[in-house]
XYZ file of N, CA and C in Angstrom:
477
model
N 7.922 71.333 -37.023
C 8.586 69.868 -37.516
C 8.249 69.300 -36.598
N 7.745 67.723 -37.187
C 7.323 66.776 -36.205
C 8.307 65.951 -35.686
N 8.195 65.728 -34.729
C 9.468 64.334 -33.776
C 8.815 63.048 -34.223
N 9.275 62.766 -35.013
C 9.371 61.387 -35.597
C 9.354 60.212 -34.486
N 10.929 60.638 -33.329
C 10.909 59.400 -32.636
C 9.802 59.578 -31.266
N 9.169 60.788 -30.743
C 8.185 60.778 -30.389
C 6.684 60.556 -30.862
N 6.636 60.606 -32.403
C 5.384 60.008 -32.803
C 5.591 58.318 -32.370
N 6.339 57.971 -32.622
C 7.266 56.002 -32.914
C 6.419 56.038 -31.642
N 6.866 56.386 -30.563
C 7.126 56.110 -28.601
C 5.041 56.078 -28.794
N 4.690 56.857 -29.305
C 2.989 57.142 -28.780
C 2.350 56.183 -29.340
N 3.037 55.430 -30.344
C 2.430 54.240 -31.355
C 3.321 52.925 -31.197
N 3.704 52.718 -29.867
C 3.569 51.910 -29.266
C 3.124 50.705 -28.818
N 3.341 49.663 -28.707
C 2.207 48.819 -28.412
C 1.237 49.201 -27.111
N 1.417 49.195 -26.014
C 0.777 49.296 -25.054
C 0.168 50.337 -25.054
N 0.452 51.386 -25.321
C -0.700 53.051 -25.915
C -1.877 52.358 -27.124
N -1.786 51.197 -27.876
C -2.508 51.050 -29.133
C -3.132 50.088 -28.622
N -3.080 49.328 -27.860
C -3.812 48.320 -26.416
C -5.031 48.475 -26.027
N -4.405 49.940 -25.223
C -4.983 50.431 -24.187
C -5.606 51.331 -23.750
N -5.391 52.066 -24.814
C -6.339 53.606 -25.615
C -6.650 54.319 -26.400
N -7.248 53.290 -27.123
C -7.864 53.599 -28.413
C -9.132 53.115 -28.898
N -10.164 54.123 -28.002
C -10.899 53.924 -27.335
C -11.924 55.141 -29.039
N -11.156 56.182 -29.248
C -11.856 57.130 -29.921
C -11.224 56.637 -31.257
N -10.294 55.590 -31.327
C -10.319 55.046 -32.836
C -11.098 53.785 -33.345
N -11.334 52.987 -32.154
C -12.300 52.210 -32.554
C -13.980 53.058 -32.758
N -14.314 53.601 -32.263
C -15.388 54.152 -32.136
C -15.561 55.148 -34.278
N -14.312 55.609 -34.291
C -13.789 56.071 -35.842
C -14.143 55.037 -36.521
N -13.686 53.860 -36.235
C -13.880 52.284 -36.985
C -15.371 52.063 -37.278
N -15.671 52.272 -36.398
C -17.173 51.589 -36.632
C -17.783 53.008 -37.606
N -17.998 54.227 -37.930
C -18.062 55.257 -38.542
C -17.339 54.924 -40.253
N -16.323 54.637 -39.717
C -15.578 53.552 -41.894
C -15.958 52.567 -42.136
N -16.830 51.575 -41.302
C -17.361 50.286 -41.570
C -18.609 50.787 -41.912
N -19.435 51.564 -41.124
C -20.637 51.819 -42.380
C -20.811 53.024 -43.057
N -19.660 53.726 -44.012
C -19.279 54.365 -44.693
C -19.251 52.811 -45.954
N -18.101 52.145 -45.811
C -18.058 50.412 -46.338
C -19.040 50.294 -46.714
N -19.755 49.842 -45.747
C -20.724 48.975 -45.995
C -21.876 49.730 -46.678
N -22.526 51.239 -46.914
C -22.737 52.081 -47.755
C -22.376 51.268 -49.374
N -21.162 51.111 -49.392
C -20.792 50.526 -51.034
C -21.066 49.294 -51.155
N -21.878 49.357 -52.785
C -21.400 47.929 -52.576
C -20.555 47.650 -54.280
N -19.157 46.685 -53.455
C -18.092 47.405 -54.019
C -17.325 45.839 -53.312
N -17.031 45.076 -54.171
C -15.918 44.509 -54.315
C -14.437 44.643 -54.192
N -14.034 44.865 -53.164
C -12.338 45.403 -53.014
C -11.645 44.419 -52.805
N -10.262 44.553 -53.292
C -9.334 43.562 -53.780
C -7.978 43.611 -53.431
N -8.214 44.935 -53.697
C -6.073 45.196 -53.406
C -6.303 47.079 -52.574
N -6.271 47.217 -50.821
C -6.364 47.819 -49.903
C -5.274 48.260 -48.441
N -5.210 49.421 -49.017
C -3.977 50.522 -48.345
C -4.465 50.425 -46.505
N -3.824 50.340 -45.669
C -4.156 51.152 -44.531
C -3.543 52.488 -44.274
N -3.658 52.444 -43.812
C -2.208 53.858 -43.533
C -2.410 54.408 -41.979
N -2.230 54.772 -41.566
C -1.662 54.228 -39.561
C -2.640 53.390 -39.203
N -2.076 52.901 -38.928
C -2.403 51.246 -37.712
C -3.090 51.837 -36.509
N -4.299 52.061 -36.409
C -4.620 52.698 -35.297
C -5.481 51.783 -34.676
N -5.889 50.733 -34.799
C -7.135 50.050 -34.544
C -7.212 49.051 -35.386
N -7.528 47.507 -35.689
C -7.375 46.394 -35.842
C -9.407 46.012 -36.359
N -10.100 46.983 -35.834
C -11.869 46.594 -36.294
C -12.345 46.531 -37.750
N -11.152 47.818 -38.595
C -11.554 47.770 -39.873
C -10.924 46.388 -40.166
N -9.717 47.350 -40.103
C -9.460 45.568 -40.761
C -9.925 44.210 -40.776
N -10.260 43.767 -39.173
C -10.969 42.435 -39.310
C -11.971 42.652 -40.209
N -13.171 43.642 -40.381
C -13.923 44.196 -40.875
C -13.858 42.943 -42.295
N -12.918 44.061 -43.000
C -13.066 44.177 -44.032
C -12.176 42.569 -44.964
N -11.499 42.107 -43.935
C -11.112 40.652 -43.813
C -11.838 39.223 -43.814
N -12.845 39.252 -43.513
C -14.045 38.993 -43.289
C -14.901 38.828 -44.065
N -15.444 40.072 -44.806
C -16.195 40.278 -45.975
C -15.574 39.966 -47.078
N -14.365 40.176 -47.560
C -13.868 40.280 -48.614
C -12.572 39.137 -48.523
N -12.571 37.982 -49.607
C -11.988 37.136 -49.213
C -10.898 37.433 -50.494
N -9.820 36.368 -50.370
C -8.443 36.201 -51.112
C -8.215 37.998 -51.757
N -8.140 38.681 -50.234
C -7.448 39.576 -50.450
C -5.758 40.577 -50.593
N -5.417 41.977 -51.295
C -3.816 41.943 -51.038
C -4.589 42.530 -50.147
N -3.298 42.761 -49.060
C -3.783 44.117 -47.859
C -2.705 45.105 -47.576
N -2.282 45.991 -47.362
C -1.704 46.022 -47.006
C -1.525 47.361 -45.789
N -0.952 46.940 -45.225
C -0.899 47.424 -43.352
C 0.402 48.847 -43.426
N -0.184 49.952 -43.337
C 0.871 51.140 -43.459
C 0.734 51.769 -41.943
N 2.584 51.371 -41.434
C 2.691 52.946 -40.549
C 3.918 53.592 -39.953
N 4.331 53.903 -39.298
C 6.065 54.752 -38.778
C 6.457 52.866 -38.531
N 5.799 52.444 -37.175
C 7.194 51.258 -36.526
C 6.089 49.854 -37.003
N 7.389 48.306 -36.758
C 5.980 47.973 -36.503
C 5.779 47.732 -35.112
N 6.389 48.126 -34.128
C 6.641 47.209 -32.729
C 4.754 47.367 -32.298
N 3.561 48.067 -32.574
C 3.044 47.560 -32.525
C 1.657 46.553 -33.168
N 2.175 45.843 -33.796
C 1.584 45.022 -34.495
C 2.402 43.624 -34.119
N 1.095 42.592 -34.057
C 2.194 40.903 -33.615
C 0.990 40.572 -35.490
N 2.902 40.721 -35.803
C 2.858 40.262 -37.735
C 2.017 39.217 -38.189
N 1.637 39.102 -39.378
C 0.760 37.953 -39.263
C 0.927 38.112 -41.315
N 0.479 37.027 -41.743
C 1.071 36.710 -43.131
C -0.440 37.096 -43.957
N -1.620 37.825 -43.315
C -2.665 37.399 -44.210
C -2.579 39.180 -44.933
N -1.229 40.070 -43.772
C -1.706 41.559 -44.482
C 0.395 41.935 -45.111
N 0.813 42.783 -45.563
C 1.573 43.347 -45.795
C 2.340 44.716 -44.875
N 3.215 44.717 -44.033
C 3.035 45.572 -43.485
C 4.281 46.877 -44.446
N 3.989 47.737 -44.425
C 5.067 48.347 -44.907
C 5.242 50.297 -44.080
N 6.993 50.203 -44.007
C 6.664 50.664 -42.230
C 6.971 52.524 -43.633
N 6.543 53.255 -42.986
C 6.459 54.946 -44.004
C 6.670 55.514 -43.197
N 7.926 56.892 -43.793
C 8.043 58.036 -43.277
C 6.753 58.812 -44.329
N 6.512 59.888 -43.103
C 5.260 60.305 -43.207
C 5.652 61.919 -44.497
N 7.047 62.078 -44.193
C 7.232 63.375 -45.056
C 8.715 62.978 -46.352
N 7.997 61.630 -46.619
C 8.409 61.035 -47.484
C 7.830 59.870 -48.196
N 6.416 60.050 -48.022
C 5.165 59.078 -47.971
C 5.120 58.777 -49.602
N 5.263 57.480 -50.185
C 5.093 56.962 -51.635
C 4.866 55.206 -51.332
N 3.793 55.071 -52.241
C 3.234 54.502 -52.768
C 2.497 53.575 -53.559
N 2.411 52.314 -53.803
C 2.572 52.079 -55.783
C 1.600 52.762 -56.322
N 1.597 53.242 -57.577
C 0.500 54.113 -58.286
C 0.048 53.081 -59.035
N -1.737 54.106 -59.143
C -2.799 53.376 -59.997
C -3.177 51.526 -59.328
N -3.079 51.670 -57.953
C -3.191 50.042 -57.846
C -4.042 49.416 -56.730
N -4.218 50.194 -55.869
C -5.380 49.901 -55.235
C -6.717 50.217 -55.261
N -7.814 49.567 -54.504
C -8.591 49.769 -55.229
C -9.825 50.841 -53.784
N -9.380 50.632 -52.666
C -9.382 50.989 -51.374
C -8.141 51.396 -50.712
N -8.271 52.704 -50.312
C -7.160 53.087 -49.222
C -8.083 53.857 -47.831
N -8.009 53.742 -46.818
C -8.751 54.294 -45.617
C -7.560 54.645 -44.725
N -7.834 55.730 -43.909
C -6.842 55.946 -42.844
C -7.928 56.674 -41.858
N -7.635 55.621 -40.461
C -7.904 56.226 -39.429
C -7.814 57.080 -38.311
N -7.333 58.745 -38.868
C -7.067 59.480 -38.060
C -5.562 58.983 -37.857
N -5.218 59.380 -38.899
C -3.473 59.587 -39.060
C -2.687 60.659 -40.367
N -3.342 60.569 -41.037
C -2.935 61.621 -42.501
C -2.630 62.880 -41.885
N -3.156 63.069 -40.897
C -2.881 65.073 -40.525
C -2.120 65.181 -39.899
N -1.073 63.859 -39.021
C 0.237 64.060 -38.742
C 1.005 64.752 -39.346
N 1.258 64.878 -40.685
C 2.177 65.099 -41.589
C 2.266 67.334 -41.739
N 3.244 66.738 -42.020
C 4.011 68.088 -42.522
C 3.210 68.992 -43.367
N 3.490 68.008 -44.843
C 2.688 68.242 -45.538
C 1.699 67.758 -46.165
N 0.224 67.901 -45.451
C -0.996 66.553 -45.742
C -1.367 66.774 -47.663
N -0.858 68.126 -48.360
C -1.138 68.371 -49.425
C -0.763 66.950 -50.034
N 1.086 66.976 -50.295
C 1.275 66.227 -50.455
C 1.247 64.557 -50.546
N 0.883 64.552 -48.970
C 0.934 63.048 -49.434
C -0.470 62.676 -49.779
N -1.159 63.412 -49.680
C -2.789 63.594 -50.103
C -2.675 63.375 -51.727
N -2.000 64.011 -52.163
C -1.520 63.780 -53.790
C -0.962 62.044 -54.213
N 0.091 62.097 -52.529
C 0.513 60.290 -53.512
C -0.449 59.457 -53.590
N -1.783 59.840 -52.501
C -2.793 58.770 -52.118
C -3.692 58.534 -53.136
N -3.515 59.875 -53.713
C -4.182 60.015 -54.682
C -4.262 59.315 -56.077
N -2.766 59.477 -56.079
C -2.455 58.742 -57.887
C -2.708 57.547 -57.259
N -2.333 56.842 -56.100
C -2.141 55.439 -55.590
C -3.642 54.387 -55.780
N -4.296 55.114 -56.002
C -5.904 54.712 -56.502
C -5.724 54.721 -57.779
N -6.507 53.216 -57.691
C -7.134 52.934 -59.555
C -8.507 54.295 -59.876
N -8.565 54.499 -61.454
C -9.197 54.616 -61.143
C -10.949 54.435 -60.993
N -11.745 55.117 -59.965
C -13.112 54.577 -59.468
C -11.897 54.078 -58.356
N -11.427 53.949 -57.703
C -11.014 53.739 -55.933
C -11.484 54.631 -55.271
N -11.815 54.046 -53.497
C -11.998 54.613 -52.686
C -10.700 54.989 -51.628
N -11.037 56.370 -51.551
C -10.273 56.898 -50.236
C -10.936 57.617 -49.188
N -11.217 57.114 -48.190
C -12.116 57.195 -46.491
C -10.805 57.531 -45.916
N -10.998 58.329 -44.734
C -9.998 58.899 -43.696
C -10.610 60.073 -43.133
N -10.310 59.284 -41.704
C -11.249 60.427 -40.719
C -10.390 61.433 -40.104
N -10.339 62.587 -40.342
C -9.223 63.466 -40.017
C -9.910 64.656 -38.789
N -8.952 65.090 -37.776
C -9.798 65.196 -36.411
C -9.624 66.727 -37.177
N -10.023 67.955 -36.774
C -10.674 69.149 -37.044
C -11.374 69.956 -35.319
N -10.982 71.377 -35.637
C -11.466 72.327 -34.123
C -12.547 71.447 -34.881
N -13.724 72.079 -35.478
C -15.023 72.200 -34.991
C -15.832 70.825 -34.928
N -15.003 69.271 -34.395
C -15.381 68.492 -34.569
C -14.888 68.081 -32.566
N -14.356 68.894 -32.040
C -13.531 68.973 -31.068
C -14.479 68.821 -29.736
N -15.914 69.011 -30.139
C -17.042 69.527 -29.318
C -17.596 67.336 -29.037
N -17.515 67.391 -30.582
C -17.998 65.498 -30.098
C -16.878 64.810 -29.403
N -15.489 65.260 -29.307
C -14.718 64.283 -29.108
C -14.906 64.856 -27.369
N -14.808 65.966 -27.012
C -15.163 66.335 -25.391
C -16.148 65.565 -24.941
N -17.144 65.359 -25.626
C -18.224 65.432 -24.949
C -18.351 63.259 -25.294
N -17.286 62.915 -25.494
C -16.782 61.384 -25.856
C -16.050 60.968 -24.705
N -15.300 61.811 -24.710
C -14.024 61.832 -23.362
C -15.235 61.753 -21.699
N -15.357 62.519 -21.986
C -17.185 62.680 -20.849
C -17.966 61.756 -20.390
N -18.152 60.149 -21.028
C -18.775 60.015 -21.887
C -18.001 58.908 -20.837
N -16.904 58.228 -22.007
C -15.878 57.685 -21.647
C -15.499 58.002 -19.918
N -15.900 58.544 -19.345
C -15.139 59.312 -18.064
C -16.453 58.727 -17.075
N -17.240 58.762 -17.697
C -18.452 58.878 -16.645
C -18.649 56.864 -16.858
N -18.712 56.617 -18.024
C -19.132 54.920 -18.332
C -17.348 54.014 -17.322
N -16.566 54.715 -17.765
C -15.600 53.878 -17.059
C -14.832 53.602 -15.833
N -15.042 55.742 -15.492
C -14.619 55.489 -14.430
C -15.843 56.165 -12.827
N -17.213 55.666 -13.969
C -18.215 56.039 -12.801
C -18.107 57.905 -12.402
N -17.571 58.520 -13.672
C -17.152 59.743 -13.295
C -15.799 60.426 -11.849
């Protein structure tokens, strides 16, 4: 069982501003993946707002976007009229069917008790030939995470 109050606390504004270096690194990988695609996206959904780097990139690259940003709570965001905020419940996920041509998530989708059901909701929300890009941690990637933490410790705190 996932504690929703604890997740909301972890996703607060202070943690968002101070402790998101891993999310920024992953955002660069998502942006690199998007650069490889020569496709115009105009209806985009971000599931789990862990950084603004990907959002800013997409907003600069594609004009006249319909952009939805979905998360557990609004506490970490400065609300903007450039996107729509959707408050979600990971146990009862729902989005517009057959609507988005790009959905992306940076280390958020795995927080659910029912990953397969949520993945099905995401796939139903995509238009035909739409793209879903997600970074999902795995036990096989812990070595890379540990190395990046060592590098960060050396860079920020000088070891």
